[in-house]
């Protein structure tokens, strides 16, 4: 007899889910790297291969909440990128990123996952166009997964997730990117690392 969490598979039935080791996800400004991905570094530290899949849509009108977070008018155009972060090929985190289109339009960094700076991250991409990102603000809160999130993450419908609203700001105080990050509690532990400046 096997004990564990049950998972439903559409059209197939209910099965005992394979136990999964929780993955450590570190949130820290100190983890921004000139090259490479903090997510890949986190996965390597726990002996896993980190990667991601993404889809970018340019010129998407900003919904009201996103516009407020970016300090732009509702309906202004943005570049929206949806990410599925993977550890050894299994999804462990989702993220939807929004950048004001007028900020990067006509530059080599307009597409976060395209061009010569693909995958370089917000801080490094903005530096290419002369914008210094000085800080980020994160607001984490627990909630239940939506049906779509549960399907993408391979978790039960309405399972507990941490929803992080993150916004990057330039040294001029302008929001340059905002993202909704969804981390499943069953598969990940979130650790905040806070650098101390002396």
Tab-separated table of C-alpha atoms in Angstrom:
chain	number	residue	atom	x	y	z
A	1	UNK	CA	0.000	0.000	0.000
A	2	UNK	CA	1.301	3.446	-0.963
A	3	UNK	CA	0.572	6.602	1.039
A	4	UNK	CA	0.689	10.122	-0.352
A	5	UNK	CA	-1.199	12.968	-1.925
A	6	UNK	CA	-3.845	12.074	-4.471
A	7	UNK	CA	-3.834	13.737	-7.869
A	8	UNK	CA	-6.537	13.637	-10.491
A	9	UNK	CA	-5.685	13.137	-14.147
A	10	UNK	CA	-8.351	14.303	-16.567
A	11	UNK	CA	-10.035	11.383	-18.317
A	12	UNK	CA	-7.892	8.853	-16.488
A	13	UNK	CA	-8.746	8.722	-12.804
A	14	UNK	CA	-7.151	9.444	-9.432
A	15	UNK	CA	-3.635	8.336	-8.544
A	16	UNK	CA	-1.167	8.623	-5.670
A	17	UNK	CA	1.200	11.447	-6.640
A	18	UNK	CA	4.937	10.806	-6.622
A	19	UNK	CA	6.545	12.471	-3.595
A	20	UNK	CA	8.558	15.524	-4.623
A	21	UNK	CA	11.380	17.180	-2.749
A	22	UNK	CA	10.606	20.854	-2.095
A	23	UNK	CA	12.855	23.188	-4.052
A	24	UNK	CA	14.404	26.229	-2.351
A	25	UNK	CA	13.647	29.512	-4.157
A	26	UNK	CA	15.812	32.388	-2.898
A	27	UNK	CA	14.549	35.961	-3.259
A	28	UNK	CA	17.432	38.435	-2.954
A	29	UNK	CA	18.821	41.525	-4.657
A	30	UNK	CA	22.263	40.045	-4.076
A	31	UNK	CA	21.366	37.247	-6.501
A	32	UNK	CA	21.167	39.539	-9.543
A	33	UNK	CA	24.106	38.458	-11.675
A	34	UNK	CA	25.924	40.191	-14.538
A	35	UNK	CA	25.680	36.913	-16.436
A	36	UNK	CA	23.552	33.866	-15.897
A	37	UNK	CA	20.258	33.301	-14.179
A	38	UNK	CA	19.612	33.379	-10.398
A	39	UNK	CA	16.957	30.680	-10.944
A	40	UNK	CA	19.464	28.375	-12.655
A	41	UNK	CA	21.949	29.030	-9.813
A	42	UNK	CA	19.271	28.110	-7.220
A	43	UNK	CA	18.456	24.878	-9.035
A	44	UNK	CA	22.125	23.959	-9.432
A	45	UNK	CA	22.607	24.465	-5.663
A	46	UNK	CA	20.007	21.735	-4.981
A	47	UNK	CA	21.332	19.418	-7.704
A	48	UNK	CA	18.685	20.151	-10.314
A	49	UNK	CA	18.791	21.514	-13.848
A	50	UNK	CA	16.923	24.831	-14.017
A	51	UNK	CA	15.356	26.220	-17.160
A	52	UNK	CA	12.217	27.895	-18.419
A	53	UNK	CA	9.766	28.192	-21.266
A	54	UNK	CA	8.323	31.555	-22.229
A	55	UNK	CA	5.895	33.290	-24.536
A	56	UNK	CA	6.058	37.012	-25.293
A	57	UNK	CA	3.286	39.209	-26.678
A	58	UNK	CA	4.204	42.763	-27.693
A	59	UNK	CA	1.830	45.732	-27.642
A	60	UNK	CA	-0.647	44.322	-25.113
A	61	UNK	CA	-2.913	46.960	-23.500
A	62	UNK	CA	-2.216	47.221	-19.752
A	63	UNK	CA	-5.098	46.134	-17.502
A	64	UNK	CA	-5.980	48.585	-14.711
A	65	UNK	CA	-3.999	46.837	-11.913
A	66	UNK	CA	-0.863	46.438	-14.061
A	67	UNK	CA	-1.093	50.047	-15.277
A	68	UNK	CA	-1.286	51.263	-11.664
A	69	UNK	CA	1.786	49.210	-10.714
A	70	UNK	CA	3.734	50.563	-13.720
A	71	UNK	CA	2.574	54.162	-13.235
A	72	UNK	CA	1.032	54.324	-16.720
A	73	UNK	CA	-2.496	54.863	-18.025
A	74	UNK	CA	-4.832	51.889	-18.325
A	75	UNK	CA	-4.674	50.570	-21.894
A	76	UNK	CA	-1.136	51.831	-22.590
A	77	UNK	CA	0.855	49.262	-24.514
A	78	UNK	CA	3.116	46.770	-22.726
A	79	UNK	CA	5.296	43.795	-23.544
A	80	UNK	CA	3.877	40.796	-21.648
A	81	UNK	CA	5.936	37.634	-21.151
A	82	UNK	CA	4.592	34.478	-19.512
A	83	UNK	CA	7.123	32.078	-17.994
A	84	UNK	CA	7.011	28.502	-16.763
A	85	UNK	CA	10.139	27.807	-14.673
A	86	UNK	CA	11.303	24.187	-14.592
A	87	UNK	CA	13.473	22.079	-12.278
A	88	UNK	CA	14.640	18.907	-14.049
A	89	UNK	CA	11.881	19.530	-16.576
A	90	UNK	CA	9.093	19.792	-13.982
A	91	UNK	CA	7.269	23.106	-13.401
A	92	UNK	CA	8.047	24.796	-10.065
A	93	UNK	CA	7.121	28.450	-10.653
A	94	UNK	CA	5.043	30.641	-12.974
A	95	UNK	CA	5.584	34.305	-13.758
A	96	UNK	CA	3.886	36.899	-15.939
A	97	UNK	CA	6.018	39.976	-16.600
A	98	UNK	CA	4.845	43.356	-17.923
A	99	UNK	CA	7.131	46.115	-19.253
A	100	UNK	CA	5.989	49.496	-20.654
A	101	UNK	CA	6.368	49.239	-24.432
A	102	UNK	CA	7.465	52.883	-24.786
A	103	UNK	CA	10.484	52.115	-22.576
A	104	UNK	CA	12.046	49.476	-24.838
A	105	UNK	CA	10.383	50.021	-28.245
A	106	UNK	CA	12.932	50.227	-31.046
A	107	UNK	CA	15.754	48.805	-28.894
A	108	UNK	CA	17.557	45.451	-28.911
A	109	UNK	CA	15.955	44.564	-25.556
A	110	UNK	CA	12.284	45.010	-26.484
A	111	UNK	CA	11.718	41.242	-26.231
A	112	UNK	CA	12.890	39.800	-22.873
A	113	UNK	CA	13.543	36.366	-24.415
A	114	UNK	CA	14.530	37.445	-27.935
A	115	UNK	CA	17.481	39.168	-29.591
A	116	UNK	CA	21.094	39.377	-28.450
A	117	UNK	CA	20.163	39.963	-24.777
A	118	UNK	CA	17.582	37.169	-24.505
A	119	UNK	CA	17.219	35.806	-20.982
A	120	UNK	CA	19.588	38.387	-19.458
A	121	UNK	CA	17.024	39.523	-16.867
A	122	UNK	CA	15.405	42.894	-16.271
A	123	UNK	CA	18.374	44.560	-14.526
A	124	UNK	CA	20.905	43.646	-17.217
A	125	UNK	CA	18.565	44.358	-20.153
A	126	UNK	CA	17.647	47.802	-18.832
A	127	UNK	CA	21.350	48.620	-18.340
A	128	UNK	CA	21.854	48.035	-22.090
A	129	UNK	CA	19.521	50.967	-22.835
A	130	UNK	CA	20.996	53.220	-20.143
A	131	UNK	CA	18.463	52.593	-17.371
A	132	UNK	CA	19.830	51.749	-13.933
A	133	UNK	CA	17.523	49.537	-11.896
A	134	UNK	CA	18.040	50.525	-8.274
A	135	UNK	CA	15.610	48.325	-6.383
A	136	UNK	CA	12.638	45.980	-6.462
A	137	UNK	CA	9.584	45.787	-4.247
A	138	UNK	CA	7.944	42.423	-3.575
A	139	UNK	CA	4.571	41.784	-1.971
A	140	UNK	CA	4.002	38.083	-1.197
A	141	UNK	CA	0.627	36.709	-0.170
A	142	UNK	CA	-0.822	33.204	0.114
A	143	UNK	CA	-3.833	32.200	-1.940
A	144	UNK	CA	-5.314	29.230	-3.751
A	145	UNK	CA	-4.158	28.289	-7.245
A	146	UNK	CA	-6.497	29.029	-10.125
A	147	UNK	CA	-7.510	26.095	-12.335
A	148	UNK	CA	-5.053	27.234	-15.038
A	149	UNK	CA	-2.172	27.620	-12.560
A	150	UNK	CA	-2.894	24.201	-11.038
A	151	UNK	CA	-2.859	22.610	-14.476
A	152	UNK	CA	0.445	24.267	-15.465
A	153	UNK	CA	2.128	23.487	-12.125
A	154	UNK	CA	0.819	19.924	-11.834
A	155	UNK	CA	-0.812	20.578	-8.460
A	156	UNK	CA	-4.318	20.086	-7.128
A	157	UNK	CA	-6.929	22.643	-8.041
A	158	UNK	CA	-7.121	25.284	-5.283
A	159	UNK	CA	-3.802	24.115	-3.735
A	160	UNK	CA	-1.924	26.708	-1.694
A	161	UNK	CA	0.456	28.991	-3.611
A	162	UNK	CA	2.405	32.125	-2.780
A	163	UNK	CA	1.598	34.974	-5.162
A	164	UNK	CA	4.399	37.544	-5.299
A	165	UNK	CA	3.780	40.930	-6.913
A	166	UNK	CA	7.240	42.245	-7.839
A	167	UNK	CA	8.070	45.621	-9.373
A	168	UNK	CA	11.513	46.817	-10.478
A	169	UNK	CA	12.245	50.560	-10.245
A	170	UNK	CA	14.867	52.706	-11.966
A	171	UNK	CA	17.131	55.027	-9.985
A	172	UNK	CA	14.800	57.795	-11.196
A	173	UNK	CA	11.883	56.106	-9.388
A	174	UNK	CA	10.112	54.891	-12.532
A	175	UNK	CA	8.641	51.358	-12.513
A	176	UNK	CA	10.298	49.533	-15.431
A	177	UNK	CA	8.773	46.055	-14.991
A	178	UNK	CA	6.166	44.375	-12.851
A	179	UNK	CA	5.476	40.674	-12.518
A	180	UNK	CA	3.093	38.238	-10.898
A	181	UNK	CA	5.067	35.241	-9.644
A	182	UNK	CA	3.241	32.098	-8.507
A	183	UNK	CA	5.087	29.548	-6.362
A	184	UNK	CA	3.354	26.310	-5.238
A	185	UNK	CA	3.752	25.729	-1.488
A	186	UNK	CA	3.855	21.936	-1.914
A	187	UNK	CA	6.870	22.041	-4.234
A	188	UNK	CA	8.851	25.115	-3.131
A	189	UNK	CA	10.060	26.907	-0.038
A	190	UNK	CA	10.663	30.635	-0.410
A	191	UNK	CA	13.665	32.109	1.363
A	192	UNK	CA	14.340	35.854	1.531
A	193	UNK	CA	18.011	36.824	1.679
A	194	UNK	CA	18.505	40.425	2.863
A	195	UNK	CA	21.918	42.000	2.217
A	196	UNK	CA	23.189	44.319	4.968
A	197	UNK	CA	25.026	47.405	3.733
A	198	UNK	CA	27.684	48.643	6.178
